[in-house]
Coordinates of N, CA, C and O in Angstrom, one line a residue:
X1 N 20.0 -5.8 5.4 CA 20.2 -4.3 5.4 C 21.4 -4.4 5.7 O 21.8 -4.8 6.8
X2 N 22.1 -2.9 5.1 CA 23.3 -2.7 5.8 C 23.6 -1.7 6.7 O 22.8 -1.2 5.8
X3 N 24.5 -1.7 7.3 CA 24.2 -0.1 8.1 C 25.0 0.7 7.6 O 26.0 0.4 6.6
X4 N 24.8 1.8 7.7 CA 24.8 3.1 7.2 C 26.6 3.4 7.7 O 26.5 3.4 8.9
X5 N 27.3 4.1 7.1 CA 28.5 4.8 7.6 C 28.5 5.6 9.0 O 28.9 5.6 9.9
X6 N 27.2 6.2 8.7 CA 26.8 7.3 10.2 C 26.5 6.7 10.9 O 26.8 6.8 12.1
X7 N 25.6 5.6 11.0 CA 25.6 4.5 12.0 C 26.3 3.9 12.5 O 26.5 4.1 14.1
X8 N 27.1 3.4 11.7 CA 28.7 2.8 12.5 C 29.3 4.0 13.2 O 30.1 3.4 14.4
X9 N 29.7 5.1 12.9 CA 30.5 6.3 13.3 C 29.8 6.6 14.6 O 30.7 7.0 15.5
X10 N 28.5 6.8 15.0 CA 27.9 6.8 15.5 C 28.1 6.2 16.8 O 28.2 6.3 18.2
X11 N 27.8 4.6 16.7 CA 28.0 3.5 17.9 C 29.5 3.6 18.1 O 29.9 3.2 19.1
X12 N 30.4 3.9 16.9 CA 31.8 3.8 17.6 C 32.2 4.8 18.5 O 32.3 4.5 19.6
X13 N 31.3 6.0 18.3 CA 31.5 7.0 19.3 C 31.1 6.3 20.8 O 31.2 7.0 21.3
X14 N 29.8 6.0 20.6 CA 29.3 5.9 21.9 C 30.3 5.0 22.6 O 30.5 4.9 24.0
X15 N 30.6 4.0 21.6 CA 31.4 2.7 22.8 C 32.8 3.4 23.4 O 33.3 3.4 24.3
X16 N 33.5 4.5 22.4 CA 34.6 4.9 23.2 C 34.2 6.1 24.1 O 34.8 6.0 25.0
X17 N 33.0 6.6 23.8 CA 32.2 7.3 25.5 C 32.3 6.4 26.4 O 32.9 6.7 27.1
X18 N 31.6 5.5 26.5 CA 31.3 4.1 27.6 C 32.8 4.1 27.9 O 33.0 3.9 29.3
X19 N 33.8 3.8 27.1 CA 35.1 3.0 27.6 C 35.7 4.1 28.3 O 36.5 3.9 29.6
X20 N 36.0 5.7 28.0 CA 36.7 6.6 28.9 C 35.6 6.8 30.3 O 36.1 7.3 31.0
X21 N 34.4 6.7 29.9 CA 33.7 6.8 31.2 C 33.6 6.0 32.2 O 33.3 6.3 33.6
X22 N 34.2 4.6 32.3 CA 34.2 3.5 33.2 C 35.1 3.3 33.9 O 36.4 3.6 33.5
X23 N 35.1 3.2 35.2 CA 35.9 3.2 36.1 C 36.7 1.3 35.9 O 37.6 0.6 36.5
X24 N 35.7 0.5 35.6 CA 35.8 -0.9 35.4 C 36.7 -1.3 33.9 O 36.6 -1.2 33.0
X25 N 37.7 -2.3 34.5 CA 38.7 -2.5 33.6 C 37.9 -3.3 32.3 O 38.5 -3.0 31.1
X26 N 37.3 -4.2 32.8 CA 36.8 -5.3 31.7 C 35.9 -4.5 30.8 O 35.3 -4.9 29.7
X27 N 34.7 -3.4 31.6 CA 33.9 -2.6 30.2 C 34.5 -1.8 29.7 O 34.4 -1.7 28.7
X28 N 35.6 -1.3 30.5 CA 36.7 -0.7 29.2 C 37.3 -1.3 27.7 O 36.6 -1.4 26.9
X29 N 37.3 -2.5 28.3 CA 38.1 -3.2 27.2 C 37.4 -3.8 26.2 O 37.5 -3.7 25.2
X30 N 35.9 -4.2 26.5 CA 34.8 -4.6 25.9 C 34.0 -3.4 25.2 O 34.2 -3.7 23.9
X31 N 34.2 -2.4 25.5 CA 33.8 -0.9 25.4 C 34.7 -1.0 24.0 O 34.4 -0.7 22.7
X32 N 36.2 -0.6 23.9 CA 37.1 -0.3 23.2 C 37.4 -1.6 21.5 O 37.3 -0.9 20.5
X33 N 36.8 -2.9 22.0 CA 36.6 -3.7 21.4 C 35.9 -3.5 20.4 O 35.9 -3.3 18.9
X34 N 34.6 -2.8 21.1 CA 33.3 -2.9 20.0 C 33.6 -2.0 19.6 O 33.0 -1.7 18.0
X35 N 33.9 -0.6 19.8 CA 34.4 0.3 19.4 C 35.0 0.3 18.1 O 35.3 1.1 16.9
X36 N 36.2 -0.3 18.1 CA 37.1 -1.1 16.9 C 36.4 -1.7 15.6 O 36.4 -1.7 14.6
X37 N 35.2 -2.7 16.4 CA 34.5 -3.4 15.5 C 33.5 -2.2 14.7 O 33.7 -2.7 13.4
X38 N 33.4 -1.3 15.2 CA 32.5 -0.6 14.2 C 33.3 0.8 13.3 O 32.7 0.8 12.5
X39 N 34.1 0.8 13.9 CA 35.2 1.5 13.3 C 35.3 1.0 11.5 O 35.4 1.1 10.7
X40 N 36.0 -0.5 12.0 CA 36.0 -1.3 10.7 C 34.9 -1.9 9.7 O 35.0 -1.6 9.0
X41 N 33.3 -1.4 10.7 CA 32.5 -1.6 9.7 C 32.0 -0.3 9.4 O 31.5 -0.7 8.3
X42 N 32.2 0.7 9.6 CA 32.2 1.9 9.0 C 32.8 2.0 7.8 O 32.4 2.8 6.8
X43 N 34.3 1.2 8.0 CA 35.1 1.8 6.4 C 34.6 1.0 5.8 O 35.0 1.4 4.8
X44 N 34.0 -0.1 5.9 CA 33.2 -1.5 5.2 C 32.5 -0.1 4.3 O 31.8 -0.3 3.1
X45 N 31.7 0.1 5.0 CA 29.9 1.0 4.3 C 30.5 2.0 4.2 O 29.9 2.5 3.1
X46 N 31.4 2.7 4.2 CA 32.1 4.0 3.3 C 32.5 3.3 1.9 O 31.7 4.3 1.2
X47 N 33.1 2.1 2.3 CA 33.3 1.8 0.5 C 32.5 1.7 -0.2 O 32.3 1.4 -1.3
X48 N 31.0 0.7 0.8 CA 30.5 0.1 0.0 C 29.2 1.4 -0.5 O 29.0 1.2 -1.8
X49 N 29.0 2.5 0.2 CA 28.5 3.8 -0.2 C 29.0 4.2 -1.8 O 28.3 4.7 -2.4
X50 N 30.8 4.7 -1.8 CA 30.9 5.1 -2.4 C 31.1 4.0 -3.7 O 31.0 4.8 -4.8
X51 N 31.1 2.7 -3.9 CA 30.8 1.9 -4.8 C 29.5 1.9 -5.2 O 29.3 2.2 -6.6
X52 N 28.2 2.2 -4.4 CA 26.5 2.3 -5.0 C 27.1 3.6 -5.4 O 26.1 3.6 -6.6
X53 N 27.4 4.4 -5.0 CA 27.8 6.2 -5.4 C 27.8 6.1 -7.2 O 27.3 6.5 -8.0
X54 N 29.3 5.3 -7.4 CA 29.5 5.0 -8.7 C 28.9 4.0 -9.5 O 29.1 4.6 -10.8
X55 N 28.2 3.4 -9.5 CA 27.6 2.8 -10.0 C 25.9 3.1 -10.3 O 25.6 2.9 -11.4
X56 N 25.8 4.2 -9.8 CA 24.2 4.5 -9.7 C 23.2 4.1 -8.9 O 22.2 3.8 -9.1
X57 N 23.8 2.8 -8.1 CA 22.7 2.5 -7.4 C 21.8 3.3 -6.5 O 20.4 2.4 -5.7
X58 N 22.2 4.5 -6.3 CA 21.0 5.0 -5.5 C 20.5 6.1 -6.3 O 19.7 7.0 -6.1
X59 N 20.3 5.5 -7.8 CA 19.5 6.0 -8.5 C 17.7 6.4 -8.3 O 17.3 5.8 -7.1
X60 N 17.1 7.2 -8.6 CA 16.0 7.5 -8.5 C 14.6 6.2 -8.1 O 14.8 5.9 -8.6
X61 N 13.4 6.6 -7.6 CA 12.8 5.7 -7.4 C 12.4 4.9 -8.8 O 11.8 4.1 -8.5
X62 N 12.1 5.9 -9.9 CA 11.5 5.5 -11.4 C 12.9 4.3 -11.9 O 12.2 2.8 -12.3
X63 N 14.0 4.4 -11.6 CA 14.9 3.3 -12.0 C 15.0 2.2 -11.0 O 15.1 0.9 -11.3
X64 N 14.6 2.7 -9.6 CA 14.7 1.4 -8.5 C 13.0 0.4 -9.4 O 13.0 -1.0 -9.3
X65 N 11.8 0.8 -9.8 CA 11.0 0.2 -10.5 C 11.3 -0.7 -11.4 O 10.6 -1.5 -11.7
X66 N 11.8 -0.3 -11.9 CA 12.8 -0.7 -13.4 C 13.3 -2.0 -12.9 O 13.4 -3.5 -13.5
X67 N 14.1 -1.9 -11.9 CA 15.1 -2.8 -11.2 C 14.5 -4.1 -10.4 O 14.8 -5.2 -11.0
X68 N 13.1 -3.4 -9.7 CA 11.9 -4.7 -9.2 C 11.4 -5.2 -9.9 O 11.3 -6.5 -10.0
X69 N 10.8 -4.3 -11.5 CA 10.2 -5.2 -12.2 C 10.8 -6.3 -13.0 O 11.0 -7.7 -13.1
X70 N 13.0 -6.1 -13.5 CA 13.6 -6.8 -13.7 C 13.7 -8.1 -13.0 O 14.0 -9.5 -13.6
X71 N 13.5 -8.0 -11.7 CA 13.7 -8.8 -10.6 C 12.7 -9.8 -10.0 O 12.8 -11.1 -9.4
X72 N 11.3 -9.9 -11.6 CA 10.5 -10.6 -10.9 C 10.8 -12.3 -11.0 O 11.9 -12.4 -12.2
X73 N 10.0 -12.9 -10.4 CA 10.5 -14.2 -10.5 C 9.7 -14.7 -11.9 O 10.0 -15.9 -12.3
X74 N 9.1 -14.1 -12.1 CA 8.2 -14.5 -13.5 C 8.4 -14.0 -14.9 O 7.5 -12.8 -14.6
X75 N 9.4 -13.8 -15.1 CA 10.2 -12.4 -16.1 C 9.1 -12.4 -17.6 O 9.1 -11.4 -17.9
X76 N 8.7 -13.8 -17.9 CA 8.1 -13.7 -19.0 C 6.3 -13.2 -18.3 O 5.5 -13.0 -19.5
X77 N 5.9 -12.7 -17.5 CA 4.8 -12.2 -17.0 C 4.6 -10.8 -16.7 O 6.0 -10.3 -16.3
X78 N 3.9 -9.9 -17.4 CA 4.0 -8.4 -17.6 C 3.8 -8.2 -16.3 O 2.5 -8.1 -15.4
X79 N 4.1 -7.1 -15.2 CA 3.3 -6.4 -14.4 C 2.6 -5.1 -14.0 O 2.9 -4.5 -15.2
X80 N 1.8 -5.6 -13.3 CA 1.0 -4.2 -13.8 C 1.8 -2.9 -13.2 O 2.1 -3.2 -12.3
X81 N 1.3 -2.1 -13.8 CA 2.3 -0.7 -13.6 C 1.0 -0.2 -12.5 O 0.1 -0.2 -12.2

């Protein structure tokens, strides 16, 4: 399961707030590094979400059921509907 861009941006903001609120230099550096890592992950998530939207992977549940059926480890057997 991949984190969403919204989750990543929320965590980035949380870490930036932590960095700005602390008087401790080491805590600030760690929080800034964590915020940068979350920002990078958010960019990756945004690209992934855009790719999924273009490819139709966010299709409705009926298409997802077809994909699940196609992914059966026993494709020669018909799945009960």
